[in-house]
Amino acid sequence: MKKGFTLIEMVIILAIFGILLVVGTDFLIQTIKSSNRSAMENEVRQNANQIMQDIGAEARKADGNVGFTFVGGAGNLQMSTVNANPSRLVAYSVDVFGVLTKTITLGGTALPATILNSNSTAVLNCTGCPGSSCTPGLVVSQATLADPLSVSLTIQNNSTYTRSDFCAKVSLSDIIMARLY
């Protein structure tokens, strides 16, 4: 009797090994995609929470002269503390690329603007991810100056990503009451 494998046995072993390799590779790819998506969602959520906390803190510092405006199609929020010395104006502005900047003016002197969201996120509300139809992701409403601010924030990963496993979008809403003096 001969020792060794026949050609048919080798082909069967290679076929089984190939099937196991394909299944294992697919599992590994899905695990990596899931990990990438989770990392992006966490970054977007952290950015959204940080921005909402910042807006809430500024609104609580402001006096009764809190209002909002929309300029040039981008969502803007302006809050002022005029009873303080020096007077303080805080402005949030979203540009067409979804970059949210915060500008503080103290007694007429503007401080350098601060970008609040990371480079990989955009404060935009798009129909898809990435989407072709986007609106500013910062929406503020207030019936009267005595009413609280209703702030809605939508933030998603930057539209430079085209793969669906990198698509992440978070929407937050908050009701913020300014101090009334």
Coordinates of N, CA and C in Angstrom, one line a residue:
M1 N 0.8 -1.2 0.0 CA 0.0 0.0 0.0 C 0.9 1.2 0.0
K2 N 0.5 2.2 -0.8 CA 1.2 3.5 -0.9 C 0.9 4.4 0.2
K3 N 1.9 5.2 0.6 CA 1.6 6.2 1.6 C 1.5 7.5 0.9
G4 N 0.6 8.4 1.4 CA 0.4 9.8 0.8 C -1.0 10.0 0.4
F5 N -1.2 11.2 -0.2 CA -2.5 11.6 -0.6 C -2.7 11.5 -2.1
T6 N -3.9 11.2 -2.5 CA -4.2 11.2 -3.9 C -4.5 12.6 -4.4
L7 N -4.6 12.8 -5.7 CA -4.9 14.1 -6.2 C -6.3 14.5 -5.8
I8 N -7.2 13.6 -5.8 CA -8.6 14.0 -5.4 C -8.7 14.4 -3.9
E9 N -8.0 13.7 -3.1 CA -7.9 14.1 -1.7 C -7.3 15.5 -1.5
M10 N -6.3 15.8 -2.2 CA -5.7 17.2 -2.2 C -6.6 18.2 -2.7
V11 N -7.3 18.0 -3.7 CA -8.3 19.0 -4.3 C -9.4 19.2 -3.2
I12 N -9.9 18.1 -2.6 CA -11.0 18.3 -1.6 C -10.5 19.1 -0.4
I13 N -9.2 18.8 0.1 CA -8.7 19.6 1.2 C -8.5 21.0 0.8
L14 N -8.0 21.3 -0.4 CA -7.8 22.7 -0.8 C -9.2 23.4 -0.9
A15 N -10.2 22.7 -1.4 CA -11.6 23.3 -1.5 C -12.1 23.6 -0.1
I16 N -12.0 22.7 0.8 CA -12.4 23.0 2.2 C -11.7 24.2 2.8
F17 N -10.4 24.2 2.6 CA -9.5 25.3 3.1 C -9.9 26.6 2.5
G18 N -10.2 26.6 1.2 CA -10.6 27.8 0.5 C -11.9 28.3 1.1
I19 N -12.9 27.5 1.3 CA -14.2 27.9 1.8 C -14.0 28.5 3.2
L20 N -13.2 27.8 4.1 CA -13.0 28.3 5.4 C -12.3 29.7 5.4
L21 N -11.3 29.8 4.4 CA -10.6 31.1 4.3 C -11.6 32.2 3.9
V22 N -12.5 32.0 2.9 CA -13.5 33.0 2.5 C -14.4 33.4 3.6
V23 N -14.9 32.4 4.4 CA -15.8 32.7 5.5 C -15.0 33.5 6.6
G24 N -13.8 33.1 6.9 CA -13.0 33.8 7.9 C -12.7 35.2 7.5
T25 N -12.4 35.4 6.2 CA -12.1 36.8 5.7 C -13.3 37.6 5.7
D26 N -14.4 37.1 5.4 CA -15.7 37.9 5.4 C -16.0 38.3 6.8
F27 N -15.8 37.4 7.8 CA -16.1 37.7 9.2 C -15.1 38.8 9.7
L28 N -13.9 38.7 9.3 CA -12.9 39.7 9.7 C -13.2 41.1 9.1
I29 N -13.6 41.1 7.8 CA -14.0 42.4 7.2 C -15.2 43.0 7.9
Q30 N -16.2 42.2 8.2 CA -17.4 42.7 8.9 C -17.1 43.3 10.3
T31 N -16.1 42.6 10.9 CA -15.7 43.1 12.3 C -15.0 44.4 12.2
I32 N -14.2 44.6 11.2 CA -13.4 45.9 11.0 C -14.4 47.0 10.6
K33 N -15.4 46.7 9.7 CA -16.4 47.7 9.4 C -17.2 48.1 10.6
S34 N -17.6 47.2 11.4 CA -18.4 47.5 12.6 C -17.5 48.3 13.6
S35 N -16.3 48.0 13.7 CA -15.4 48.8 14.6 C -15.2 50.2 14.0
N36 N -15.1 50.4 12.7 CA -14.9 51.7 12.1 C -16.2 52.5 12.3
R37 N -17.3 51.9 12.2 CA -18.6 52.6 12.3 C -18.8 53.0 13.8
S38 N -18.5 52.2 14.7 CA -18.6 52.5 16.2 C -17.7 53.6 16.5
A39 N -16.5 53.6 16.0 CA -15.5 54.7 16.3 C -16.0 56.0 15.7
M40 N -16.6 56.0 14.5 CA -17.1 57.3 13.9 C -18.3 57.8 14.7
E41 N -19.2 56.8 15.1 CA -20.4 57.2 15.8 C -20.0 57.8 17.2
N42 N -19.1 57.2 17.8 CA -18.6 57.8 19.1 C -18.0 59.2 18.9
E43 N -17.3 59.4 17.9 CA -16.7 60.7 17.7 C -17.8 61.8 17.4
V44 N -18.7 61.4 16.6 CA -19.8 62.3 16.2 C -20.7 62.6 17.5
R45 N -21.0 61.6 18.3 CA -21.7 61.8 19.5 C -21.0 62.7 20.5
Q46 N -19.7 62.5 20.7 CA -18.9 63.3 21.6 C -18.9 64.7 21.1
N47 N -18.7 65.0 19.8 CA -18.8 66.3 19.3 C -20.1 67.0 19.6
A48 N -21.2 66.2 19.3 CA -22.6 66.8 19.5 C -22.8 67.1 21.0
N49 N -22.4 66.2 21.9 CA -22.6 66.5 23.3 C -21.8 67.7 23.8
Q50 N -20.6 67.8 23.3 CA -19.7 68.9 23.7 C -20.3 70.3 23.2
I51 N -20.8 70.3 22.0 CA -21.4 71.5 21.4 C -22.7 71.9 22.2
M52 N -23.5 70.9 22.5 CA -24.8 71.2 23.2 C -24.4 71.7 24.6
Q53 N -23.4 71.1 25.3 CA -23.0 71.6 26.6 C -22.5 73.0 26.5
D54 N -21.7 73.4 25.5 CA -21.2 74.7 25.3 C -22.3 75.7 25.1
I55 N -23.3 75.4 24.3 CA -24.4 76.3 24.0 C -25.2 76.5 25.3
G56 N -25.5 75.4 26.0 CA -26.2 75.5 27.2 C -25.5 76.3 28.3
A57 N -24.2 76.2 28.4 CA -23.5 77.0 29.4 C -23.5 78.4 29.1
E58 N -23.4 78.8 27.8 CA -23.4 80.2 27.4 C -24.8 80.8 27.6
A59 N -25.8 80.0 27.3 CA -27.2 80.5 27.5 C -27.5 80.7 28.9
R60 N -27.0 79.9 29.8 CA -27.2 80.1 31.2 C -26.5 81.3 31.8
K61 N -25.3 81.7 31.1 CA -24.6 82.8 31.5 C -25.3 84.1 31.0
A62 N -26.0 84.0 29.9 CA -26.6 85.2 29.3 C -27.7 85.8 30.2
D63 N -28.0 87.1 30.0 CA -29.1 87.6 30.7 C -30.4 87.5 29.8
G64 N -31.4 88.2 30.1 CA -32.7 88.1 29.4 C -32.6 88.5 27.9
N65 N -31.5 89.1 27.5 CA -31.4 89.5 26.1 C -30.8 88.4 25.2
V66 N -31.6 87.3 25.1 CA -31.1 86.1 24.3 C -32.0 86.0 23.1
G67 N -31.4 86.0 22.0 CA -32.2 85.8 20.7 C -31.5 85.0 19.7
F68 N -32.1 84.8 18.6 CA -31.4 84.0 17.5 C -31.7 84.7 16.2
T69 N -30.8 84.4 15.3 CA -30.9 84.9 13.9 C -30.5 83.8 12.9
F70 N -30.9 84.0 11.7 CA -30.4 83.1 10.6 C -29.9 84.0 9.5
V71 N -28.6 83.9 9.2 CA -28.0 84.8 8.3 C -27.4 84.0 7.1
G72 N -27.8 84.4 5.9 CA -27.2 83.8 4.7 C -27.5 82.3 4.6
G73 N -28.6 81.8 5.1 CA -29.0 80.4 5.0 C -28.3 79.5 6.0
A74 N -27.4 80.0 6.8 CA -26.7 79.2 7.8 C -27.3 79.5 9.1
G75 N -27.4 78.5 10.0 CA -28.0 78.7 11.3 C -27.0 79.4 12.2
N76 N -27.5 80.5 12.8 CA -26.7 81.3 13.7 C -27.4 81.5 15.0
L77 N -26.7 81.6 16.1 CA -27.3 81.8 17.4 C -26.4 82.9 18.0
Q78 N -27.1 84.0 18.5 CA -26.4 85.0 19.2 C -26.9 85.2 20.6
M79 N -26.1 85.3 21.6 CA -26.5 85.5 23.0 C -25.6 86.6 23.6
S80 N -26.3 87.4 24.3 CA -25.5 88.6 24.9 C -25.8 88.7 26.4
T81 N -24.8 89.3 27.0 CA -24.9 89.6 28.4 C -24.6 91.1 28.5
V82 N -25.6 91.9 28.4 CA -25.4 93.4 28.3 C -25.3 94.1 29.6
N83 N -25.8 93.4 30.7 CA -25.8 94.0 32.0 C -24.4 93.9 32.7
A84 N -23.6 93.0 32.1 CA -22.3 92.8 32.7 C -21.3 93.9 32.2
N85 N -20.2 94.0 33.0 CA -19.2 95.0 32.6 C -17.9 94.3 32.4
P86 N -17.3 94.1 31.2 CA -17.8 94.6 30.0 C -18.9 93.8 29.4
S87 N -19.7 94.3 28.4 CA -20.8 93.6 27.8 C -20.2 92.4 27.0
R88 N -20.9 91.3 26.9 CA -20.4 90.1 26.3 C -21.4 89.6 25.2
L89 N -20.9 89.4 24.0 CA -21.8 88.8 23.0 C -21.1 87.5 22.5
V90 N -21.9 86.4 22.5 CA -21.4 85.1 22.0 C -22.2 84.8 20.7
A91 N -21.5 84.5 19.7 CA -22.2 84.1 18.4 C -21.7 82.8 17.9
Y92 N -22.7 81.9 17.6 CA -22.4 80.6 17.0 C -22.8 80.7 15.5
S93 N -22.0 80.2 14.6 CA -22.3 80.3 13.2 C -21.9 79.0 12.5
V94 N -22.8 78.5 11.6 CA -22.5 77.3 10.8 C -22.3 77.7 9.4
D95 N -21.1 77.4 8.8 CA -20.9 77.7 7.4 C -21.4 76.6 6.5
V96 N -21.3 76.8 5.2 CA -21.9 75.8 4.2 C -21.1 74.4 4.3
F97 N -20.0 74.4 4.9 CA -19.2 73.1 5.0 C -19.5 72.4 6.3
G98 N -20.4 73.0 7.2 CA -20.7 72.4 8.4 C -19.7 72.7 9.5
V99 N -18.9 73.8 9.4 CA -18.0 74.1 10.4 C -18.7 75.1 11.4
L100 N -18.7 74.7 12.6 CA -19.4 75.6 13.7 C -18.3 76.4 14.4
T101 N -18.4 77.7 14.3 CA -17.5 78.6 15.0 C -18.2 79.3 16.1
K102 N -17.4 79.6 17.1 CA -17.9 80.4 18.2 C -17.1 81.6 18.4
T103 N -17.7 82.8 18.3 CA -17.0 84.1 18.5 C -17.5 84.8 19.7
I104 N -16.6 85.3 20.5 CA -17.0 86.0 21.7 C -16.5 87.5 21.5
T105 N -17.3 88.4 21.8 CA -17.0 89.8 21.8 C -17.2 90.4 23.2
L106 N -16.1 90.9 23.7 CA -16.1 91.5 25.1 C -16.0 93.0 25.0
G107 N -17.0 93.7 25.4 CA -16.9 95.2 25.4 C -16.5 95.7 24.0
G108 N -17.0 95.1 22.9 CA -16.6 95.6 21.6 C -15.4 95.0 21.0
T109 N -14.6 94.3 21.7 CA -13.4 93.6 21.2 C -13.6 92.2 20.9
A110 N -13.5 91.8 19.7 CA -13.7 90.4 19.3 C -12.5 89.5 19.6
L111 N -12.7 88.4 20.3 CA -11.7 87.5 20.6 C -11.6 86.5 19.4
P112 N -10.5 85.8 19.2 CA -10.3 84.9 18.1 C -11.4 83.8 18.1
A113 N -11.9 83.5 16.9 CA -13.0 82.5 16.8 C -12.5 81.1 17.1
T114 N -13.4 80.3 17.7 CA -13.1 78.9 18.0 C -13.9 78.0 17.2
I115 N -13.3 77.0 16.6 CA -14.1 76.0 15.8 C -14.4 74.9 16.8
L116 N -15.7 74.6 16.9 CA -16.2 73.7 18.0 C -16.2 72.2 17.5
N117 N -16.4 71.9 16.2 CA -16.5 70.5 15.8 C -15.2 70.1 15.2
S118 N -14.9 68.8 15.3 CA -13.7 68.3 14.7 C -13.7 68.3 13.2
N119 N -12.5 68.1 12.6 CA -12.3 68.1 11.2 C -13.1 67.0 10.5
S120 N -13.4 65.9 11.2 CA -14.1 64.7 10.6 C -15.6 64.8 10.8
T121 N -16.1 65.9 11.4 CA -17.5 66.0 11.5 C -18.0 67.3 10.9
A122 N -19.3 67.4 10.6 CA -19.9 68.6 10.1 C -21.3 68.8 10.8
V123 N -21.6 70.0 11.1 CA -22.8 70.4 11.7 C -23.8 70.7 10.6
L124 N -24.3 69.6 9.9 CA -25.2 69.6 8.8 C -26.2 68.6 9.0
N125 N -27.4 68.8 8.3 CA -28.4 67.8 8.3 C -28.6 67.5 6.8
C126 N -28.1 66.4 6.4 CA -28.1 66.0 5.0 C -29.2 64.9 4.8
T127 N -29.7 64.7 3.6 CA -30.7 63.7 3.3 C -30.0 62.3 3.3
G128 N -28.8 62.2 3.0 CA -28.1 60.9 3.0 C -26.8 61.1 3.7
C129 N -26.0 60.1 3.7 CA -24.7 60.3 4.3 C -23.6 59.6 3.4
P130 N -22.9 60.3 2.7 CA -23.0 61.8 2.5 C -24.2 62.1 1.6
G131 N -24.7 63.3 1.8 CA -25.9 63.7 1.1 C -25.6 64.8 0.2
S132 N -26.5 65.0 -0.8 CA -26.3 66.1 -1.7 C -27.2 67.3 -1.3
S133 N -28.2 67.1 -0.5 CA -29.0 68.2 0.0 C -28.8 68.4 1.5
C134 N -28.1 69.4 1.9 CA -27.8 69.6 3.3 C -28.3 71.0 3.7
T135 N -28.7 71.0 5.0 CA -29.1 72.3 5.6 C -28.3 72.4 6.9
P136 N -28.2 73.6 7.4 CA -27.4 73.8 8.7 C -28.0 72.9 9.8
G137 N -27.1 72.3 10.6 CA -27.5 71.4 11.6 C -27.8 72.1 12.9
L138 N -27.7 73.4 13.0 CA -28.1 74.1 14.2 C -29.4 74.9 14.0
V139 N -30.4 74.5 14.7 CA -31.7 75.1 14.5 C -32.2 75.6 15.9
V140 N -32.5 76.9 16.0 CA -32.9 77.5 17.3 C -34.2 78.2 17.2
S141 N -35.1 78.0 18.1 CA -36.4 78.7 18.1 C -36.7 79.2 19.5
Q142 N -37.4 80.3 19.5 CA -37.8 81.0 20.7 C -39.0 81.9 20.4
A143 N -40.1 81.7 21.1 CA -41.3 82.5 20.9 C -41.1 83.9 21.3
T144 N -40.7 84.1 22.5 CA -40.4 85.5 23.0 C -39.1 85.4 23.8
L145 N -38.6 86.6 24.2 CA -37.3 86.6 25.0 C -37.5 86.0 26.3
A146 N -38.7 85.9 26.8 CA -39.0 85.3 28.2 C -39.1 83.8 28.1
D147 N -39.2 83.2 26.9 CA -39.4 81.8 26.7 C -38.0 81.1 26.6
P148 N -37.9 79.9 26.9 CA -36.6 79.2 26.8 C -36.3 79.0 25.3
L149 N -35.0 78.8 25.1 CA -34.5 78.5 23.7 C -34.7 77.0 23.5
S150 N -35.2 76.7 22.3 CA -35.3 75.3 21.9 C -34.2 75.1 20.8
V151 N -33.2 74.3 21.2 CA -32.0 74.1 20.4 C -32.0 72.7 19.9
S152 N -31.9 72.6 18.5 CA -31.8 71.2 17.9 C -30.4 71.2 17.1
L153 N -29.7 70.2 17.3 CA -28.4 70.1 16.7 C -28.3 68.7 16.0
T154 N -27.9 68.8 14.7 CA -27.7 67.6 13.9 C -26.2 67.6 13.5
I155 N -25.5 66.6 13.8 CA -24.1 66.5 13.4 C -23.8 65.2 12.8
Q156 N -23.0 65.2 11.7 CA -22.6 63.9 11.1 C -21.2 63.9 10.7
N157 N -20.7 62.7 10.3 CA -19.3 62.7 9.8 C -19.2 63.5 8.6
N158 N -18.0 64.0 8.3 CA -17.7 64.8 7.2 C -18.0 64.1 5.9
S159 N -18.5 64.8 4.9 CA -19.0 64.2 3.7 C -17.9 63.7 2.8
T160 N -16.6 63.8 3.2 CA -15.5 63.3 2.4 C -15.5 61.8 2.4
Y161 N -16.1 61.2 3.4 CA -16.2 59.7 3.4 C -17.4 59.3 2.5
T162 N -17.1 58.3 1.7 CA -18.1 57.8 0.8 C -18.6 56.4 1.1
R163 N -17.9 55.7 2.0 CA -18.3 54.3 2.4 C -19.4 54.4 3.4
S164 N -20.4 53.5 3.2 CA -21.5 53.5 4.1 C -21.1 53.1 5.6
D165 N -20.0 52.3 5.8 CA -19.7 51.9 7.1 C -19.1 53.1 7.9
F166 N -18.8 54.2 7.2 CA -18.3 55.4 7.9 C -19.4 56.5 8.1
C167 N -20.6 56.1 7.8 CA -21.8 57.1 7.9 C -22.3 57.1 9.3
A168 N -22.3 58.2 10.0 CA -22.8 58.4 11.3 C -23.5 59.7 11.4
K169 N -24.6 59.7 12.1 CA -25.4 61.0 12.2 C -26.0 61.0 13.6
V170 N -25.9 62.1 14.3 CA -26.5 62.2 15.7 C -27.4 63.5 15.7
S171 N -28.6 63.4 16.3 CA -29.4 64.6 16.5 C -29.7 64.7 17.9
L172 N -29.5 65.9 18.5 CA -29.8 66.2 19.9 C -30.8 67.4 19.9
S173 N -31.6 67.4 20.9 CA -32.5 68.6 21.2 C -32.4 68.9 22.7
D174 N -32.5 70.2 23.0 CA -32.5 70.6 24.4 C -33.3 71.9 24.5
I175 N -33.9 72.1 25.6 CA -34.6 73.3 26.0 C -33.8 74.0 27.0
I176 N -33.3 75.2 26.7 CA -32.4 76.0 27.6 C -33.1 77.3 28.0
M177 N -33.1 77.5 29.3 CA -33.6 78.7 29.9 C -32.5 79.6 30.3
A178 N -32.5 80.9 29.7 CA -31.5 81.9 30.1 C -31.9 82.5 31.4
R179 N -31.0 83.0 32.1 CA -31.3 83.8 33.3 C -32.0 85.0 33.0
L180 N -33.0 85.3 33.8 CA -33.7 86.6 33.6 C -33.4 87.5 34.8
Y181 N -33.0 88.7 34.6 CA -32.6 89.6 35.7 C -33.7 90.6 35.8

